[in-house]
Tab-separated table of C-alpha atoms and ligand atoms in Angstrom:
chain	number	residue	atom	x	y	z
G	1	MET	CA	-4.438	226.855	-65.774
G	2	ASN	CA	-6.724	224.311	-66.757
G	3	MET	CA	-9.600	223.431	-64.510
G	4	TYR	CA	-11.163	219.267	-64.214
G	5	ALA	CA	-14.673	218.594	-63.999
G	6	PHE	CA	-15.029	217.612	-60.502
G	7	GLN	CA	-13.754	221.563	-59.823
G	8	LYS	CA	-16.699	222.532	-62.233
G	9	LEU	CA	-19.371	220.658	-60.371
G	10	PRO	CA	-22.111	223.723	-58.625
G	11	GLN	CA	-21.950	221.988	-55.940
G	12	LEU	CA	-18.242	222.343	-54.873
G	13	VAL	CA	-16.567	224.171	-52.363
G	14	ASP	CA	-13.332	225.194	-52.778
G	15	LYS	CA	-11.429	225.934	-49.357
G	16	ARG	CA	-7.653	225.258	-50.187
G	17	GLY	CA	-6.135	227.247	-48.215
G	18	LYS	CA	-8.515	228.688	-46.557
G	19	LEU	CA	-8.406	226.422	-43.463
G	20	VAL	CA	-5.831	225.855	-40.486
G	21	HIS	CA	-2.740	224.421	-41.870
G	22	LYS	CA	0.730	224.687	-40.667
G	23	GLY	CA	3.061	224.803	-43.598
G	24	SER	CA	1.963	222.796	-46.657
G	25	TYR	CA	2.198	218.874	-47.615
G	26	SER	CA	4.178	218.139	-50.416
G	27	LYS	CA	3.701	217.702	-53.576
G	28	ARG	CA	3.450	213.462	-55.176
G	29	LYS	CA	6.371	212.468	-56.383
G	30	ASN	CA	4.578	212.822	-60.259
G	31	GLY	CA	1.656	215.081	-59.056
G	32	VAL	CA	-1.986	213.826	-59.511
G	33	ASN	CA	-0.917	211.050	-62.448
G	34	SER	CA	0.864	209.589	-58.986
G	35	ILE	CA	-2.815	208.959	-58.237
G	36	THR	CA	-4.396	204.802	-58.519
G	37	THR	CA	-6.538	204.758	-56.207
G	38	ARG	CA	-10.214	207.090	-54.878
G	39	VAL	CA	-9.913	206.091	-51.276
G	40	TRP	CA	-13.388	206.437	-49.364
G	41	HIS	CA	-13.619	207.119	-45.455
G	42	HIS	CA	-16.698	209.029	-43.764
G	43	SER	CA	-15.606	210.972	-40.335
G	44	LEU	CA	-16.608	208.910	-37.666
G	45	THR	CA	-17.927	212.124	-36.196
G	46	LYS	CA	-21.688	211.826	-35.563
G	47	LEU	CA	-24.373	214.541	-38.075
G	48	SER	CA	-25.885	216.104	-34.935
G	49	ALA	CA	-22.469	216.262	-32.490
G	50	GLY	CA	-21.284	220.264	-33.104
G	51	GLY	CA	-18.264	219.175	-34.047
G	52	SER	CA	-19.108	217.606	-37.173
G	53	LYS	CA	-17.559	220.374	-39.744
G	54	ILE	CA	-14.460	220.702	-41.894
G	55	GLU	CA	-13.920	223.417	-39.719
G	56	SER	CA	-12.959	221.003	-36.213
G	57	PHE	CA	-11.853	218.224	-37.963
G	58	ALA	CA	-8.721	220.953	-39.666
G	59	ASP	CA	-8.388	221.963	-36.012
G	60	PHE	CA	-7.347	218.563	-35.081
G	61	HIS	CA	-5.786	217.205	-37.563
G	62	VAL	CA	-3.180	220.256	-37.767
G	63	ARG	CA	-3.656	220.982	-33.536
G	64	THR	CA	-3.382	217.594	-32.398
G	65	ASN	CA	-2.432	215.566	-34.828
G	66	GLY	CA	0.414	218.288	-35.338
G	67	TRP	CA	-0.290	217.612	-39.404
G	68	PRO	CA	0.289	220.431	-41.719
G	69	GLU	CA	-3.172	220.774	-43.228
G	70	ILE	CA	-6.310	218.985	-43.041
G	71	ALA	CA	-6.290	214.763	-43.410
G	72	TYR	CA	-9.040	214.906	-46.480
G	73	HIS	CA	-8.261	216.272	-50.342
G	74	LEU	CA	-12.681	216.368	-50.664
G	75	ILE	CA	-14.934	216.546	-48.320
G	76	ILE	CA	-18.947	215.797	-48.571
G	77	ASN	CA	-21.253	217.388	-46.212
G	78	PRO	CA	-24.606	216.317	-45.960
G	79	LYS	CA	-26.125	218.658	-43.864
G	80	HIS	CA	-25.548	221.962	-46.114
G	81	VAL	CA	-27.708	220.763	-49.369
G	82	VAL	CA	-27.845	223.483	-52.407
G	83	ASP	CA	-29.946	222.701	-54.992
G	84	GLY	CA	-30.697	219.022	-53.369
G	85	LYS	CA	-27.158	218.282	-53.801
G	86	ALA	CA	-24.725	218.025	-50.606
G	87	THR	CA	-22.040	220.624	-51.172
G	88	ILE	CA	-18.432	218.966	-51.499
G	89	TYR	CA	-15.479	220.990	-49.697
G	90	TYR	CA	-11.932	220.943	-51.993
G	91	CYS	CA	-9.466	220.847	-48.868
G	92	VAL	CA	-6.431	219.795	-50.236
G	93	ASP	CA	-4.697	219.744	-53.730
G	94	ILE	CA	-5.568	217.114	-54.786
G	95	ALA	CA	-1.550	217.031	-56.162
G	96	LYS	CA	-0.476	217.020	-52.447
G	97	ARG	CA	0.194	213.889	-50.830
G	98	SER	CA	-1.881	213.964	-47.669
G	99	TYR	CA	-2.518	212.165	-44.667
G	100	HIS	CA	-4.905	209.783	-44.471
G	101	VAL	CA	-3.634	206.469	-46.006
G	102	GLY	CA	-0.528	205.773	-43.667
G	103	ASN	CA	1.627	204.427	-46.116
G	104	SER	CA	-0.523	204.301	-49.201
G	105	ASN	CA	-0.687	208.165	-49.096
G	106	THR	CA	1.143	209.192	-52.122
G	107	ILE	CA	-1.240	206.885	-54.679
G	108	GLY	CA	-4.181	207.873	-52.569
G	109	LEU	CA	-7.054	210.542	-53.087
G	110	GLY	CA	-8.972	210.937	-49.475
G	111	ILE	CA	-12.806	211.457	-49.852
G	112	CYS	CA	-14.235	211.673	-46.885
G	113	VAL	CA	-18.285	211.762	-46.067
G	114	ILE	CA	-19.121	213.792	-42.858
G	115	GLY	CA	-20.935	211.520	-40.514
G	116	ASP	CA	-20.906	208.602	-38.762
G	117	TYR	CA	-22.006	206.217	-40.396
G	118	ARG	CA	-22.056	202.930	-37.866
G	119	THR	CA	-25.728	204.260	-37.461
G	120	ASP	CA	-26.243	207.499	-38.914
G	121	LYS	CA	-27.346	207.107	-43.432
G	122	LEU	CA	-26.193	209.014	-46.421
G	123	ASP	CA	-29.632	210.556	-47.693
G	124	THR	CA	-30.163	211.438	-51.157
G	125	PRO	CA	-28.128	214.833	-51.779
G	126	THR	CA	-25.802	213.807	-50.651
G	127	LEU	CA	-25.695	210.237	-52.948
G	128	LYS	CA	-25.945	212.291	-55.132
G	129	SER	CA	-23.020	214.571	-54.545
G	130	ILE	CA	-20.971	210.997	-54.305
G	131	GLN	CA	-22.032	210.525	-57.506
G	132	ASP	CA	-21.162	213.024	-58.957
G	133	LEU	CA	-17.809	213.770	-57.608
G	134	HIS	CA	-17.046	210.053	-57.971
G	135	ALA	CA	-17.630	210.407	-61.863
G	136	ALA	CA	-16.188	213.861	-62.931
G	137	LEU	CA	-13.326	212.004	-60.902
G	138	ILE	CA	-13.066	209.728	-63.778
G	139	LYS	CA	-14.607	211.682	-66.849
G	140	ASP	CA	-11.031	213.327	-65.170
G	141	GLY	CA	-8.731	210.450	-65.330
G	142	ILE	CA	-7.595	211.281	-61.710
G	143	GLY	CA	-7.431	207.547	-59.616
G	144	LYS	CA	-7.872	203.984	-60.888
G	145	TYR	CA	-9.301	202.063	-58.434
G	146	ASP	CA	-12.112	202.448	-55.330
G	147	LYS	CA	-11.426	201.524	-51.834
G	148	ALA	CA	-13.074	202.081	-48.994
G	149	HIS	CA	-10.342	203.225	-45.983
G	150	ASN	CA	-10.196	199.493	-44.398
G	151	GLU	CA	-9.846	198.076	-48.035
G	152	MET	CA	-6.392	200.216	-47.972
G	153	PRO	CA	-3.120	197.568	-46.866
G	154	GLY	CA	-2.958	198.010	-42.919
G	155	TYR	CA	-6.077	199.171	-41.909
G	156	SER	CA	-8.891	195.903	-42.137
G	157	TRP	CA	-9.338	196.804	-38.325
G	158	LYS	CA	-10.879	200.253	-39.303
G	159	ASP	CA	-14.861	201.378	-39.435
G	160	CYS	CA	-14.243	203.375	-42.059
G	161	CYS	CA	-15.451	203.798	-44.097
G	162	VAL	CA	-18.193	201.810	-42.881
G	163	TYR	CA	-21.174	202.362	-45.842
G	164	SER	CA	-21.398	200.783	-49.098
G	165	TYR	CA	-19.762	203.499	-51.744
G	166	GLN	CA	-20.365	200.908	-54.187
G	167	LYS	CA	-24.017	200.944	-53.943
G	168	ALA	CA	-23.703	204.844	-53.224
G	169	PHE	CA	-22.241	205.480	-56.735
G	170	LYS	CA	-25.355	203.911	-58.604
G	171	GLU	CA	-28.532	203.854	-56.325
G	172	THR	CA	-30.609	206.973	-55.425
G	173	LEU	CA	-32.385	206.207	-52.132
G	174	ALA	CA	-31.001	205.993	-49.011
G	175	ASP	CA	-34.059	203.808	-47.521
G	176	ASN	CA	-31.789	200.756	-50.395
G	177	LEU	CA	-28.641	201.437	-48.532
G	178	PRO	CA	-28.025	198.867	-45.928
G	179	VAL	CA	-24.349	199.255	-44.340
G	180	LYS	CA	-22.335	197.387	-45.287
G	181	GLY	CA	-22.481	193.858	-43.486
G	182	THR	CA	-18.907	194.341	-42.361
G	183	GLU	CA	-17.766	191.189	-40.481
G	184	PRO	CA	-15.947	192.325	-37.228
G	185	THR	CA	-12.903	192.339	-38.068
G	186	GLU	CA	-10.152	191.500	-35.048
G	187	VAL	CA	-7.709	194.271	-33.983
G	188	PRO	CA	-4.311	192.557	-35.056
G	189	GLY	CA	-2.233	192.497	-32.150
G	190	LEU	CA	1.011	194.702	-33.264
G	191	TYR	CA	0.139	197.317	-35.079
G	192	THR	CA	2.771	199.629	-37.430
G	193	ILE	CA	2.612	202.816	-37.009
G	194	GLN	CA	1.894	204.830	-40.336
G	195	GLU	CA	2.673	208.889	-41.240
G	196	GLY	CA	1.032	210.512	-39.299
G	197	ASP	CA	-0.543	208.344	-36.000
G	198	THR	CA	-0.299	209.143	-32.913
G	199	PHE	CA	-1.824	207.023	-29.964
G	200	TRP	CA	-4.862	208.816	-29.940
G	201	SER	CA	-5.601	208.776	-33.395
G	202	ILE	CA	-4.847	205.151	-32.955
G	203	ALA	CA	-6.601	204.081	-29.589
G	204	LEU	CA	-9.457	206.828	-29.193
G	205	LYS	CA	-9.985	207.678	-32.057
G	206	GLU	CA	-10.542	204.427	-33.374
G	207	LYS	CA	-12.087	202.740	-30.389
G	208	LYS	CA	-11.347	200.177	-30.713
G	209	ASP	CA	-13.152	197.060	-28.481
G	210	GLY	CA	-12.402	199.350	-25.253
G	211	ILE	CA	-9.051	199.823	-26.343
G	212	THR	CA	-7.673	203.439	-24.636
G	213	VAL	CA	-4.353	205.117	-24.754
G	214	GLU	CA	-4.040	204.362	-20.803
G	215	ASP	CA	-3.219	201.024	-22.147
G	216	LEU	CA	-1.550	201.543	-24.949
G	217	ILE	CA	0.871	203.408	-22.837
G	218	ALA	CA	1.209	200.942	-20.781
G	219	ALA	CA	1.650	198.367	-22.629
G	220	ASN	CA	4.085	200.180	-24.452
G	221	PRO	CA	6.804	201.060	-22.312
G	222	ASP	CA	9.618	202.229	-23.933
G	223	VAL	CA	7.842	203.988	-26.855
G	224	LYS	CA	7.582	207.497	-26.226
G	225	PRO	CA	4.177	208.555	-27.852
G	226	THR	CA	6.074	211.907	-28.226
G	227	GLU	CA	8.328	210.399	-30.615
G	228	LEU	CA	6.166	207.517	-32.895
G	229	LYS	CA	8.333	206.736	-35.545
G	230	VAL	CA	7.027	205.228	-39.482
G	231	GLY	CA	7.051	201.450	-39.255
G	232	GLN	CA	7.281	201.137	-35.758
G	233	THR	CA	5.623	198.051	-34.136
G	234	ILE	CA	3.239	198.758	-30.997
G	235	LYS	CA	1.000	196.507	-29.026
G	236	LEU	CA	-1.937	197.106	-30.147
G	237	GLY	CA	-5.117	194.631	-29.177
G	238	ALA	CA	-2.130	193.239	-26.752
G	239	ALA	CA	-3.031	195.827	-25.196
G	240	LYS	CA	-6.242	195.615	-24.362
G	241	ASN	CA	-7.061	196.250	-20.738
G	242	THR	CA	-3.273	195.692	-19.919
G	243	TYR	CA	-4.412	199.015	-17.966
G	244	THR	CA	-7.424	198.576	-17.450
G	245	PRO	CA	-7.024	197.104	-13.560
G	246	THR	CA	-8.752	193.937	-13.420
G	247	PRO	CA	-12.218	193.591	-11.080
G	248	GLU	CA	-9.916	190.997	-8.633
G	249	THR	CA	-7.301	192.669	-8.774
G	250	PRO	CA	-7.888	196.122	-6.395
G	251	LYS	CA	-6.315	199.350	-6.985
G	252	LYS	CA	-3.196	200.438	-5.037
G	253	GLU	CA	-4.186	203.399	-2.306
G	254	GLN	CA	-2.884	206.378	-3.636
G	255	SER	CA	-0.420	206.384	-0.896
G	256	ALA	CA	1.397	203.519	-1.814
G	257	TYR	CA	2.505	204.300	-4.941
G	258	LYS	CA	6.194	206.126	-5.551
G	259	TYR	CA	4.292	209.174	-6.995
G	260	PRO	CA	0.694	209.626	-5.730
G	261	LEU	CA	-0.761	211.465	-7.135
G	262	PRO	CA	-3.512	215.115	-5.211
G	263	SER	CA	-7.233	214.160	-6.321
G	264	GLY	CA	-9.276	217.809	-6.966
G	265	VAL	CA	-8.355	220.584	-9.456
G	266	LEU	CA	-4.849	222.597	-9.137
G	267	LYS	CA	-3.541	225.663	-11.450
G	268	THR	CA	-2.421	228.954	-12.179
G	269	GLY	CA	-3.086	230.528	-8.059
G	270	SER	CA	-3.586	227.621	-6.332
G	271	THR	CA	-2.025	227.332	-2.736
G	272	ASP	CA	-1.753	223.998	-1.710
G	273	LYS	CA	1.797	223.212	-1.991
G	274	ALA	CA	1.495	219.845	-0.382
G	275	ALA	CA	-0.840	218.512	-3.399
G	276	ILE	CA	1.323	220.781	-6.321
G	277	LYS	CA	4.620	219.420	-4.794
G	278	GLN	CA	3.270	215.499	-5.242
G	279	LEU	CA	2.108	216.834	-8.914
G	280	GLN	CA	5.671	217.882	-9.731
G	281	ASN	CA	7.222	215.502	-8.257
G	282	ALA	CA	4.892	212.774	-10.145
G	283	LEU	CA	5.582	214.901	-13.827
G	284	ASN	CA	8.949	215.165	-13.567
G	285	ALA	CA	9.378	211.286	-12.565
G	286	VAL	CA	7.639	211.242	-16.487
G	287	ASN	CA	10.564	213.630	-18.373
G	288	PHE	CA	7.077	215.995	-18.120
G	289	LYS	CA	10.080	219.118	-16.722
G	290	CYS	CA	9.111	221.348	-14.407
G	291	GLY	CA	11.835	221.873	-12.766
G	292	THR	CA	12.488	222.305	-8.593
G	293	ALA	CA	8.983	220.993	-6.754
G	294	ASP	CA	8.723	223.290	-4.870
G	295	GLY	CA	4.929	223.720	-4.488
G	296	ILE	CA	3.817	226.365	-6.191
G	297	TYR	CA	1.777	226.337	-9.403
G	298	GLY	CA	3.828	228.630	-11.421
G	299	ALA	CA	4.527	229.200	-15.486
G	300	LYS	CA	6.908	225.597	-15.940
G	301	THR	CA	4.650	223.858	-14.239
G	302	LYS	CA	1.126	224.907	-16.339
G	303	ASP	CA	3.348	224.494	-19.130
G	304	ALA	CA	4.386	220.655	-18.350
G	305	VAL	CA	1.408	220.116	-17.840
G	306	THR	CA	-0.035	221.728	-20.965
G	307	ARG	CA	2.882	219.426	-22.511
G	308	PHE	CA	1.544	216.645	-20.647
G	309	GLN	CA	-2.332	217.441	-22.055
G	310	LYS	CA	-0.710	217.613	-25.876
G	311	VAL	CA	0.399	214.802	-26.068
G	312	TYR	CA	-2.389	212.396	-24.192
G	313	SER	CA	-5.257	214.115	-23.221
G	314	PRO	CA	-5.712	216.673	-26.547
G	315	TYR	CA	-8.908	217.366	-26.297
G	316	GLU	CA	-8.706	219.364	-23.409
G	317	VAL	CA	-5.227	221.141	-23.359
G	318	ASP	CA	-5.752	224.097	-20.151
G	319	GLY	CA	-2.650	224.225	-18.057
G	320	THR	CA	-5.113	222.991	-15.776
G	321	TYR	CA	-4.548	219.897	-13.833
G	322	GLY	CA	-7.877	217.757	-12.872
G	323	PRO	CA	-9.745	214.436	-13.132
G	324	ASN	CA	-8.807	213.860	-16.218
G	325	THR	CA	-5.392	214.619	-16.189
G	326	LYS	CA	-4.555	213.053	-12.991
G	327	SER	CA	-5.986	209.799	-14.971
G	328	LYS	CA	-3.877	209.705	-17.395
G	329	LEU	CA	-0.357	210.763	-15.301
G	330	GLN	CA	-1.199	207.624	-13.327
G	331	ALA	CA	-1.371	204.903	-16.484
G	332	VAL	CA	2.412	207.187	-17.649
G	333	LEU	CA	3.763	206.537	-14.057
G	334	LYS	CA	2.097	202.860	-14.058
G	335	SER	CA	3.835	202.242	-17.482
G	336	LYS	CA	7.259	203.489	-16.614
G	337	GLY	CA	6.362	200.794	-12.803
G	338	TYR	CA	5.979	203.251	-10.197
Y	401	LIG	ZN1	-11.240	206.761	-42.665
């Protein structure tokens, strides 16, 4: 099997099949020939953050979003530099169609530079690897065009990739690379679900204009977050502040709700039967069934809480009910009119 020029780059590390995955992406219809566009991303995680690494991205994409593999084909890591060049990880075979640009996945090659370039800056080792990879891909005839994620259809509102990839292809000094002057584009009122989307990835990961998962839930009562369909339209920009109460509207007293929620922490072994019953009634009301409300935090209740968290707070799935789960559950109850 012939190796591509990009595979021979000395700073490239082959991670294909070595990261967390659940199955495999499907092959592109015409294999590598299907690729027309090299799509440039950033990870939107600060370089200084502990989670700014490929293992965490794979975990998020596979375990949280339920995708088969990590989103990007190639990832550049500014934090690992060898011989003056940032390491490039080859994560997903380029003949496969990965999830990184929704409806354009078939034609897009996903290249991600780790960092949040709204505040982080590209340094020289990273620029060198961007240039090496770009030149090698051109030599290999992989793709014809370069585009930022937010230049792809349906993504003009996205803060990705933010850095100027065109300048990165040419320039060597990070100081000469100002953050791309992106006009803040307005978040569209409606949003069409693309492959691989979740409420979480749409609202919280992109966090535009303070639109929260709670807002999305409240503004889209007929949409089941667990069953999003490609092509389905949801309220996005229009969802802003749907849940967040305005200062003039005082929050209802908890007891005034049909399903009042207990405060504090409840978990396996908790003994506050009245509080557990309230939680069980609320979970049943929003269709995260936990059986009869018997006031016992048993396996069924823990399972229902876990399933709820997987959908609404996937960073903290522990089967324990606390303040965060409470606020999410309150939002879901509100979206159902309770
Ligand atoms: Zn992106």
